[in-house]
Amino acid sequence: LNDNPSHYKITLSGTVKSPKLNFDPPFLMLMPVPLDVKTETAINIIPQDYLRQSQIQVELPEAELEDGDRIYPFSVQFPEGQDIVLSSDGTNKELICRISFRSSRPVSFLGSIFFIDEEEN
């Protein structure tokens, strides 16, 4: 280039893809059950555009009872682990998440469960 930039021109272009998670099914409805009985279902978490390994963390909601007490009736398990792994073909492996609900006191609840990666997305 030697102080003469008019002879060289470089143009770069690209696309930025942000990692994201999709869910199958996209929402969850658990059936009513008797007190202190667990109801459970599995969902598939489908990571997309993760270029390096990451781990999923979960924030579970609390439920407020009529008397003001707060409980955490939800729990989650990842039977095959909660690491997002890049496979040899460049895709991310699906994760299985088992979500369960159990309460020893009557409660009806509508809320969100947050799945967060290591970069807090």
C-alpha angles and dihedrals in degrees: 000000000000096000091307107103095166093082097058130051124176122190121190127189133175148151125246114214117193117213114250141175126229124193132215109228096027093215135022131226118182119200121244113263136184118275116288093011118123122232117192142178138175127235130189117232110206113198117202132193097004107151096186137029117282135170127232119229124190132220111201122203124238122227124221116220125214092261091053096257115138124220137178103223096167128082132175135205131187104207093191097036133270100256119121104221129191109227125215092262092057097255128115121246117243118248126219116220123188113206119194136182129201131162132173090201130056112269138157114198142184116181149120132269111207122214111198130186127214091272090055095249 
